[in-house]
mmCIF file with all atom_site columns, C-alpha atoms in Angstrom:
data_model
loop_
_atom_site.group_PDB
_atom_site.id
_atom_site.type_symbol
_atom_site.label_atom_id
_atom_site.label_alt_id
_atom_site.label_comp_id
_atom_site.label_asym_id
_atom_site.label_entity_id
_atom_site.label_seq_id
_atom_site.pdbx_PDB_ins_code
_atom_site.Cartn_x
_atom_site.Cartn_y
_atom_site.Cartn_z
_atom_site.occupancy
_atom_site.B_iso_or_equiv
_atom_site.pdbx_formal_charge
_atom_site.auth_seq_id
_atom_site.auth_comp_id
_atom_site.auth_asym_id
_atom_site.auth_atom_id
_atom_site.pdbx_PDB_model_num
ATOM 1  C CA . MET A 1 1  ? 109.569 -43.141 -97.682  1.00 65.00 ? 1  MET A CA 1
ATOM 2  C CA . ARG A 1 2  ? 109.201 -44.547 -94.229  1.00 78.00 ? 2  ARG A CA 1
ATOM 3  C CA . HIS A 1 3  ? 106.286 -46.766 -95.139  1.00 85.00 ? 3  HIS A CA 1
ATOM 4  C CA . TYR A 1 4  ? 108.483 -49.026 -97.292  1.00 86.00 ? 4  TYR A CA 1
ATOM 5  C CA . ALA A 1 5  ? 110.807 -49.678 -94.346  1.00 86.00 ? 5  ALA A CA 1
ATOM 6  C CA . ILE A 1 6  ? 107.835 -50.391 -92.097  1.00 91.00 ? 6  ILE A CA 1
ATOM 7  C CA . LEU A 1 7  ? 106.358 -52.783 -94.665  1.00 94.00 ? 7  LEU A CA 1
ATOM 8  C CA . ARG A 1 8  ? 109.668 -54.636 -94.978  1.00 93.00 ? 8  ARG A CA 1
ATOM 9  C CA . LEU A 1 9  ? 109.904 -54.931 -91.184  1.00 94.00 ? 9  LEU A CA 1
ATOM 10 C CA . LEU A 1 10 ? 106.365 -56.308 -91.033  1.00 95.00 ? 10 LEU A CA 1
ATOM 11 C CA . LEU A 1 11 ? 107.123 -58.797 -93.817  1.00 95.00 ? 11 LEU A CA 1
ATOM 12 C CA . ALA A 1 12 ? 110.274 -60.001 -92.047  1.00 95.00 ? 12 ALA A CA 1
ATOM 13 C CA . CYS A 1 13 ? 108.328 -60.443 -88.801  1.00 95.00 ? 13 CYS A CA 1
ATOM 14 C CA . PHE A 1 14 ? 105.638 -62.326 -90.718  1.00 96.00 ? 14 PHE A CA 1
ATOM 15 C CA . PHE A 1 15 ? 108.261 -64.753 -92.050  1.00 95.00 ? 15 PHE A CA 1
ATOM 16 C CA . LEU A 1 16 ? 109.709 -65.142 -88.565  1.00 95.00 ? 16 LEU A CA 1
ATOM 17 C CA . TYR A 1 17 ? 106.213 -65.933 -87.250  1.00 96.00 ? 17 TYR A CA 1
ATOM 18 C CA . PHE A 1 18 ? 106.034 -68.959 -89.547  1.00 94.00 ? 18 PHE A CA 1
ATOM 19 C CA . ALA A 1 19 ? 109.664 -70.034 -89.137  1.00 94.00 ? 19 ALA A CA 1
ATOM 20 C CA . TRP A 1 20 ? 109.940 -69.786 -85.348  1.00 94.00 ? 20 TRP A CA 1
ATOM 21 C CA . PRO A 1 21 ? 108.022 -73.016 -84.510  1.00 94.00 ? 21 PRO A CA 1
ATOM 22 C CA . VAL A 1 22 ? 110.162 -75.034 -86.946  1.00 93.00 ? 22 VAL A CA 1
ATOM 23 C CA . ILE A 1 23 ? 113.570 -73.789 -85.792  1.00 92.00 ? 23 ILE A CA 1
ATOM 24 C CA . PRO A 1 24 ? 113.739 -75.786 -82.500  1.00 92.00 ? 24 PRO A CA 1
ATOM 25 C CA . HIS A 1 25 ? 113.057 -79.022 -84.405  1.00 94.00 ? 25 HIS A CA 1
ATOM 26 C CA . ALA A 1 26 ? 116.272 -78.741 -86.434  1.00 92.00 ? 26 ALA A CA 1
ATOM 27 C CA . SER A 1 27 ? 118.337 -81.825 -85.707  1.00 93.00 ? 27 SER A CA 1
ATOM 28 C CA . THR A 1 28 ? 120.979 -82.260 -88.409  1.00 96.00 ? 28 THR A CA 1
ATOM 29 C CA . PHE A 1 29 ? 123.987 -80.048 -89.015  1.00 97.00 ? 29 PHE A CA 1
ATOM 30 C CA . LEU A 1 30 ? 122.578 -78.975 -92.376  1.00 97.00 ? 30 LEU A CA 1
ATOM 31 C CA . GLU A 1 31 ? 119.306 -77.868 -90.786  1.00 95.00 ? 31 GLU A CA 1
ATOM 32 C CA . LEU A 1 32 ? 121.114 -75.973 -88.048  1.00 95.00 ? 32 LEU A CA 1
ATOM 33 C CA . THR A 1 33 ? 123.317 -74.279 -90.635  1.00 97.00 ? 33 THR A CA 1
ATOM 34 C CA . PHE A 1 34 ? 120.297 -73.287 -92.716  1.00 96.00 ? 34 PHE A CA 1
ATOM 35 C CA . TRP A 1 35 ? 118.370 -71.833 -89.779  1.00 95.00 ? 35 TRP A CA 1
ATOM 36 C CA . GLY A 1 36 ? 121.469 -70.107 -88.449  1.00 95.00 ? 36 GLY A CA 1
ATOM 37 C CA . GLY A 1 37 ? 122.033 -68.451 -91.824  1.00 97.00 ? 37 GLY A CA 1
ATOM 38 C CA . TRP A 1 38 ? 118.355 -67.595 -92.063  1.00 96.00 ? 38 TRP A CA 1
ATOM 39 C CA . LEU A 1 39 ? 118.392 -65.918 -88.637  1.00 96.00 ? 39 LEU A CA 1
ATOM 40 C CA . ILE A 1 40 ? 121.546 -63.961 -89.496  1.00 97.00 ? 40 ILE A CA 1
ATOM 41 C CA . PHE A 1 41 ? 119.912 -62.752 -92.724  1.00 97.00 ? 41 PHE A CA 1
ATOM 42 C CA . PHE A 1 42 ? 116.767 -61.868 -90.736  1.00 96.00 ? 42 PHE A CA 1
ATOM 43 C CA . LEU A 1 43 ? 118.823 -59.763 -88.324  1.00 96.00 ? 43 LEU A CA 1
ATOM 44 C CA . LEU A 1 44 ? 120.534 -57.992 -91.227  1.00 96.00 ? 44 LEU A CA 1
ATOM 45 C CA . VAL A 1 45 ? 117.171 -57.171 -92.806  1.00 95.00 ? 45 VAL A CA 1
ATOM 46 C CA . ILE A 1 46 ? 115.783 -55.895 -89.495  1.00 95.00 ? 46 ILE A CA 1
ATOM 47 C CA . GLY A 1 47 ? 118.914 -53.823 -88.816  1.00 94.00 ? 47 GLY A CA 1
ATOM 48 C CA . ALA A 1 48 ? 119.008 -52.272 -92.271  1.00 90.00 ? 48 ALA A CA 1
ATOM 49 C CA . ASN A 1 49 ? 115.357 -51.306 -92.195  1.00 91.00 ? 49 ASN A CA 1
ATOM 50 C CA . LEU A 1 50 ? 115.582 -49.945 -88.676  1.00 91.00 ? 50 LEU A CA 1
ATOM 51 C CA . SER A 1 51 ? 118.549 -47.797 -89.662  1.00 88.00 ? 51 SER A CA 1
ATOM 52 C CA . THR A 1 52 ? 116.558 -46.465 -92.625  1.00 84.00 ? 52 THR A CA 1
ATOM 53 C CA . LEU A 1 53 ? 113.527 -45.898 -90.421  1.00 87.00 ? 53 LEU A CA 1
ATOM 54 C CA . LEU A 1 54 ? 115.564 -44.052 -87.799  1.00 87.00 ? 54 LEU A CA 1
ATOM 55 C CA . GLN A 1 55 ? 117.298 -42.091 -90.596  1.00 82.00 ? 55 GLN A CA 1
ATOM 56 C CA . MET A 1 56 ? 120.756 -43.338 -89.675  1.00 78.00 ? 56 MET A CA 1
ATOM 57 C CA . THR A 1 57 ? 121.420 -44.132 -93.342  1.00 72.00 ? 57 THR A CA 1
ATOM 58 C CA . ARG A 1 58 ? 120.004 -42.848 -96.589  1.00 73.00 ? 58 ARG A CA 1
ATOM 59 C CA . PRO A 1 59 ? 117.172 -44.866 -98.127  1.00 69.00 ? 59 PRO A CA 1
ATOM 60 C CA . PRO A 1 60 ? 117.797 -46.826 -101.332 1.00 72.00 ? 60 PRO A CA 1
ATOM 61 C CA . ILE A 1 61 ? 118.069 -44.789 -104.538 1.00 76.00 ? 61 ILE A CA 1
ATOM 62 C CA . MET A 1 62 ? 114.608 -45.814 -105.746 1.00 75.00 ? 62 MET A CA 1
ATOM 63 C CA . GLU A 1 63 ? 113.012 -44.541 -102.536 1.00 69.00 ? 63 GLU A CA 1
ATOM 64 C CA . GLN A 1 64 ? 114.776 -41.198 -102.334 1.00 70.00 ? 64 GLN A CA 1
ATOM 65 C CA . ASP A 1 65 ? 112.736 -38.123 -103.119 1.00 70.00 ? 65 ASP A CA 1
ATOM 66 C CA . GLU A 1 66 ? 113.906 -36.352 -106.219 1.00 67.00 ? 66 GLU A CA 1
ATOM 67 C CA . ILE A 1 67 ? 114.584 -32.665 -105.956 1.00 67.00 ? 67 ILE A CA 1
ATOM 68 C CA . LYS A 1 68 ? 113.190 -31.044 -109.051 1.00 64.00 ? 68 LYS A CA 1
ATOM 69 C CA . GLN A 1 69 ? 115.718 -28.606 -110.452 1.00 67.00 ? 69 GLN A CA 1
ATOM 70 C CA . ARG A 1 70 ? 115.174 -26.345 -113.347 1.00 67.00 ? 70 ARG A CA 1
ATOM 71 C CA . GLN A 1 71 ? 117.600 -27.068 -116.122 1.00 68.00 ? 71 GLN A CA 1
ATOM 72 C CA . THR A 1 72 ? 119.116 -24.066 -117.829 1.00 72.00 ? 72 THR A CA 1
ATOM 73 C CA . TYR A 1 73 ? 120.900 -24.162 -121.111 1.00 74.00 ? 73 TYR A CA 1
ATOM 74 C CA . ASN A 1 74 ? 123.701 -21.652 -121.304 1.00 71.00 ? 74 ASN A CA 1
ATOM 75 C CA . HIS A 1 75 ? 125.410 -21.641 -124.662 1.00 64.00 ? 75 HIS A CA 1
#
């Protein structure tokens, strides 16, 4: 399900689009800590979705295609 990874990448970039102008105006330690943590989380989200998109890792359980197997009952 590549489209979910692409949608999550687009959503993360959308959030970055709104956050980027505010980040340079951070002046206090608390603001710098918040934006630093936010950017680290952003990089984790981008990295995880890129690895799913490039098939380096398996997608989440909910997004994996189920292989339909016929169940047999042997008694």
